[in-house]
PDB file of C-alpha atoms in Angstrom:
ATOM      1  CA  UNK A   1     145.098 104.696 163.799  1.00  0.00           C
ATOM      2  CA  UNK A   2     143.170 101.561 162.722  1.00  0.00           C
ATOM      3  CA  UNK A   3     139.960 102.936 164.272  1.00  0.00           C
ATOM      4  CA  UNK A   4     140.338 106.265 162.349  1.00  0.00           C
ATOM      5  CA  UNK A   5     140.997 104.459 159.163  1.00  0.00           C
ATOM      6  CA  UNK A   6     137.980 102.217 159.779  1.00  0.00           C
ATOM      7  CA  UNK A   7     135.748 105.288 160.490  1.00  0.00           C
ATOM      8  CA  UNK A   8     136.882 107.087 157.490  1.00  0.00           C
ATOM      9  CA  UNK A   9     136.311 104.022 155.101  1.00  0.00           C
ATOM     10  CA  UNK A  10     132.760 103.544 156.735  1.00  0.00           C
ATOM     11  CA  UNK A  11     132.066 107.316 156.302  1.00  0.00           C
ATOM     12  CA  UNK A  12     133.040 107.431 152.795  1.00  0.00           C
ATOM     13  CA  UNK A  13     131.048 104.313 151.791  1.00  0.00           C
ATOM     14  CA  UNK A  14     127.935 105.839 153.343  1.00  0.00           C
ATOM     15  CA  UNK A  15     128.643 109.118 151.622  1.00  0.00           C
ATOM     16  CA  UNK A  16     128.930 107.356 148.348  1.00  0.00           C
ATOM     17  CA  UNK A  17     125.982 105.288 148.817  1.00  0.00           C
ATOM     18  CA  UNK A  18     123.677 108.496 149.238  1.00  0.00           C
ATOM     19  CA  UNK A  19     125.318 110.458 146.495  1.00  0.00           C
ATOM     20  CA  UNK A  20     123.055 112.686 144.540  1.00  0.00           C
ATOM     21  CA  UNK A  21     122.872 112.793 140.862  1.00  0.00           C
ATOM     22  CA  UNK A  22     121.908 116.037 139.000  1.00  0.00           C
ATOM     23  CA  UNK A  23     119.254 115.954 136.305  1.00  0.00           C
ATOM     24  CA  UNK A  24     119.014 119.042 134.080  1.00  0.00           C
ATOM     25  CA  UNK A  25     117.764 120.248 130.663  1.00  0.00           C
ATOM     26  CA  UNK A  26     115.480 122.474 128.750  1.00  0.00           C
ATOM     27  CA  UNK A  27     111.835 122.330 127.875  1.00  0.00           C
ATOM     28  CA  UNK A  28     110.724 124.072 124.744  1.00  0.00           C
ATOM     29  CA  UNK A  29     107.711 124.646 122.478  1.00  0.00           C
ATOM     30  CA  UNK A  30     108.396 125.700 118.893  1.00  0.00           C
ATOM     31  CA  UNK A  31     112.214 126.102 119.932  1.00  0.00           C
ATOM     32  CA  UNK A  32     111.249 128.651 122.668  1.00  0.00           C
ATOM     33  CA  UNK A  33     111.686 127.924 126.354  1.00  0.00           C
ATOM     34  CA  UNK A  34     108.550 127.186 128.388  1.00  0.00           C
ATOM     35  CA  UNK A  35     108.336 128.436 131.925  1.00  0.00           C
ATOM     36  CA  UNK A  36     106.341 126.880 134.872  1.00  0.00           C
ATOM     37  CA  UNK A  37     106.651 123.278 133.591  1.00  0.00           C
ATOM     38  CA  UNK A  38     106.628 120.611 136.327  1.00  0.00           C
ATOM     39  CA  UNK A  39     109.472 118.185 135.815  1.00  0.00           C
ATOM     40  CA  UNK A  40     109.329 115.123 137.995  1.00  0.00           C
ATOM     41  CA  UNK A  41     110.510 111.679 138.397  1.00  0.00           C
ATOM     42  CA  UNK A  42     107.624 109.339 138.136  1.00  0.00           C
ATOM     43  CA  UNK A  43     106.703 107.653 141.552  1.00  0.00           C
ATOM     44  CA  UNK A  44     108.949 109.919 143.478  1.00  0.00           C
ATOM     45  CA  UNK A  45     108.955 113.288 145.034  1.00  0.00           C
ATOM     46  CA  UNK A  46     112.109 114.484 143.169  1.00  0.00           C
ATOM     47  CA  UNK A  47     111.716 117.213 140.503  1.00  0.00           C
ATOM     48  CA  UNK A  48     111.696 120.845 139.730  1.00  0.00           C
ATOM     49  CA  UNK A  49     109.845 123.682 137.808  1.00  0.00           C
ATOM     50  CA  UNK A  50     111.349 125.209 134.827  1.00  0.00           C
ATOM     51  CA  UNK A  51     112.452 128.862 134.907  1.00  0.00           C
ATOM     52  CA  UNK A  52     111.209 131.490 132.446  1.00  0.00           C
ATOM     53  CA  UNK A  53     113.748 130.251 129.777  1.00  0.00           C
ATOM     54  CA  UNK A  54     112.616 126.561 130.150  1.00  0.00           C
ATOM     55  CA  UNK A  55     115.661 125.433 132.098  1.00  0.00           C
ATOM     56  CA  UNK A  56     115.544 123.052 134.999  1.00  0.00           C
ATOM     57  CA  UNK A  57     117.784 121.323 137.396  1.00  0.00           C
ATOM     58  CA  UNK A  58     117.427 119.185 140.500  1.00  0.00           C
ATOM     59  CA  UNK A  59     119.263 116.446 142.288  1.00  0.00           C
ATOM     60  CA  UNK A  60     118.040 112.852 143.145  1.00  0.00           C
ATOM     61  CA  UNK A  61     119.205 109.847 145.105  1.00  0.00           C
ATOM     62  CA  UNK A  62     117.188 107.555 142.773  1.00  0.00           C
ATOM     63  CA  UNK A  63     119.197 105.108 140.587  1.00  0.00           C
ATOM     64  CA  UNK A  64     118.404 102.976 137.549  1.00  0.00           C
ATOM     65  CA  UNK A  65     115.853 103.243 134.810  1.00  0.00           C
ATOM     66  CA  UNK A  66     113.255 105.889 135.672  1.00  0.00           C
ATOM     67  CA  UNK A  67     110.713 107.956 133.716  1.00  0.00           C
ATOM     68  CA  UNK A  68     111.065 111.711 133.728  1.00  0.00           C
ATOM     69  CA  UNK A  69     107.582 113.546 133.354  1.00  0.00           C
ATOM     70  CA  UNK A  70     106.917 116.996 131.968  1.00  0.00           C
ATOM     71  CA  UNK A  71     103.527 118.547 132.735  1.00  0.00           C
ATOM     72  CA  UNK A  72     101.760 121.865 132.089  1.00  0.00           C
ATOM     73  CA  UNK A  73      98.125 122.769 131.847  1.00  0.00           C
ATOM     74  CA  UNK A  74      98.487 124.129 128.288  1.00  0.00           C
ATOM     75  CA  UNK A  75     100.576 121.350 126.871  1.00  0.00           C
ATOM     76  CA  UNK A  76     100.335 117.602 126.440  1.00  0.00           C
ATOM     77  CA  UNK A  77     102.150 115.596 129.087  1.00  0.00           C
ATOM     78  CA  UNK A  78     105.543 114.144 127.827  1.00  0.00           C
ATOM     79  CA  UNK A  79     107.284 111.177 129.546  1.00  0.00           C
ATOM     80  CA  UNK A  80     110.895 110.481 128.741  1.00  0.00           C
ATOM     81  CA  UNK A  81     112.717 107.267 129.913  1.00  0.00           C
ATOM     82  CA  UNK A  82     116.230 107.980 131.399  1.00  0.00           C
ATOM     83  CA  UNK A  83     118.903 105.801 133.190  1.00  0.00           C
ATOM     84  CA  UNK A  84     120.375 107.400 136.361  1.00  0.00           C
ATOM     85  CA  UNK A  85     123.782 106.380 137.348  1.00  0.00           C
ATOM     86  CA  UNK A  86     126.564 108.303 139.040  1.00  0.00           C
ATOM     87  CA  UNK A  87     126.902 110.987 136.370  1.00  0.00           C
ATOM     88  CA  UNK A  88     124.893 114.051 135.416  1.00  0.00           C
ATOM     89  CA  UNK A  89     121.864 113.374 133.259  1.00  0.00           C
ATOM     90  CA  UNK A  90     120.848 115.924 130.534  1.00  0.00           C
ATOM     91  CA  UNK A  91     117.357 115.678 129.070  1.00  0.00           C
ATOM     92  CA  UNK A  92     115.460 118.100 126.737  1.00  0.00           C
ATOM     93  CA  UNK A  93     111.820 117.950 125.862  1.00  0.00           C
ATOM     94  CA  UNK A  94     109.772 119.588 123.113  1.00  0.00           C
ATOM     95  CA  UNK A  95     106.166 120.177 124.112  1.00  0.00           C
ATOM     96  CA  UNK A  96     103.021 120.029 122.021  1.00  0.00           C
ATOM     97  CA  UNK A  97      99.997 122.305 122.533  1.00  0.00           C
ATOM     98  CA  UNK A  98      96.930 120.752 124.178  1.00  0.00           C
ATOM     99  CA  UNK A  99      93.698 121.985 122.666  1.00  0.00           C
ATOM    100  CA  UNK A 100      90.923 122.253 125.277  1.00  0.00           C
ATOM    101  CA  UNK A 101      87.369 122.694 123.988  1.00  0.00           C
ATOM    102  CA  UNK A 102      83.980 123.028 125.569  1.00  0.00           C
ATOM    103  CA  UNK A 103      80.908 122.220 123.687  1.00  0.00           C
ATOM    104  CA  UNK A 104      78.645 125.023 124.712  1.00  0.00           C
ATOM    105  CA  UNK A 105      77.863 127.506 127.473  1.00  0.00           C
ATOM    106  CA  UNK A 106      74.038 127.882 128.286  1.00  0.00           C
ATOM    107  CA  UNK A 107      73.037 130.990 130.168  1.00  0.00           C
ATOM    108  CA  UNK A 108      69.598 131.320 131.477  1.00  0.00           C
ATOM    109  CA  UNK A 109      67.747 133.790 133.615  1.00  0.00           C
ATOM    110  CA  UNK A 110      65.181 133.208 136.312  1.00  0.00           C
ATOM    111  CA  UNK A 111      63.957 134.323 139.661  1.00  0.00           C
ATOM    112  CA  UNK A 112      63.446 132.949 142.978  1.00  0.00           C
ATOM    113  CA  UNK A 113      61.172 133.925 145.858  1.00  0.00           C
ATOM    114  CA  UNK A 114      61.955 133.597 149.620  1.00  0.00           C
ATOM    115  CA  UNK A 115      59.904 130.902 151.076  1.00  0.00           C
ATOM    116  CA  UNK A 116      59.531 132.677 154.398  1.00  0.00           C
ATOM    117  CA  UNK A 117      57.497 136.009 153.951  1.00  0.00           C
ATOM    118  CA  UNK A 118      57.956 136.923 157.492  1.00  0.00           C
ATOM    119  CA  UNK A 119      61.352 138.628 158.194  1.00  0.00           C
ATOM    120  CA  UNK A 120      62.755 137.927 161.636  1.00  0.00           C
ATOM    121  CA  UNK A 121      63.863 141.034 163.217  1.00  0.00           C
ATOM    122  CA  UNK A 122      65.690 141.682 166.388  1.00  0.00           C
ATOM    123  CA  UNK A 123      66.199 144.802 168.342  1.00  0.00           C
ATOM    124  CA  UNK A 124      69.532 145.367 169.848  1.00  0.00           C
ATOM    125  CA  UNK A 125      70.251 147.883 172.653  1.00  0.00           C
ATOM    126  CA  UNK A 126      73.382 149.727 172.962  1.00  0.00           C
ATOM    127  CA  UNK A 127      74.619 147.414 175.703  1.00  0.00           C
ATOM    128  CA  UNK A 128      74.062 144.397 173.442  1.00  0.00           C
ATOM    129  CA  UNK A 129      76.085 145.872 170.690  1.00  0.00           C
ATOM    130  CA  UNK A 130      78.862 146.728 173.137  1.00  0.00           C
ATOM    131  CA  UNK A 131      79.057 143.248 174.644  1.00  0.00           C
ATOM    132  CA  UNK A 132      78.906 141.231 171.367  1.00  0.00           C
ATOM    133  CA  UNK A 133      82.071 139.547 170.611  1.00  0.00           C
ATOM    134  CA  UNK A 134      83.955 141.096 167.798  1.00  0.00           C
ATOM    135  CA  UNK A 135      82.087 144.457 168.061  1.00  0.00           C
ATOM    136  CA  UNK A 136      84.123 147.713 168.018  1.00  0.00           C
ATOM    137  CA  UNK A 137      82.242 149.287 170.783  1.00  0.00           C
TER     138      UNK A 137
END
């Protein structure tokens, strides 16, 4: 009986030490949900991508003060500090549009000439075609 109680106590302590905490929230731009935003804990592999309504949810075993990073090519990256304990964390983020400009595009025309005027030609016999790897002969 003592062995079973010791095993159960040890098992529960390990289970609690590896407990996962859920992080969830919504990402918006002008009060509308934004899809395909990458939401990650900085310096970890934990994260998720928002759905078409801007909602995300993932579980992590990380604890303590962390930074949640929101990235999308069309928007400026947002970093939010959070504290992860043993309860669910809810974080919402409002994105700002990122303006990408290019100075100019230059299109020019020209021509090139092959440096080797002689064209190498090879004559293949039907047996060469049949025995060449990949041929459908």
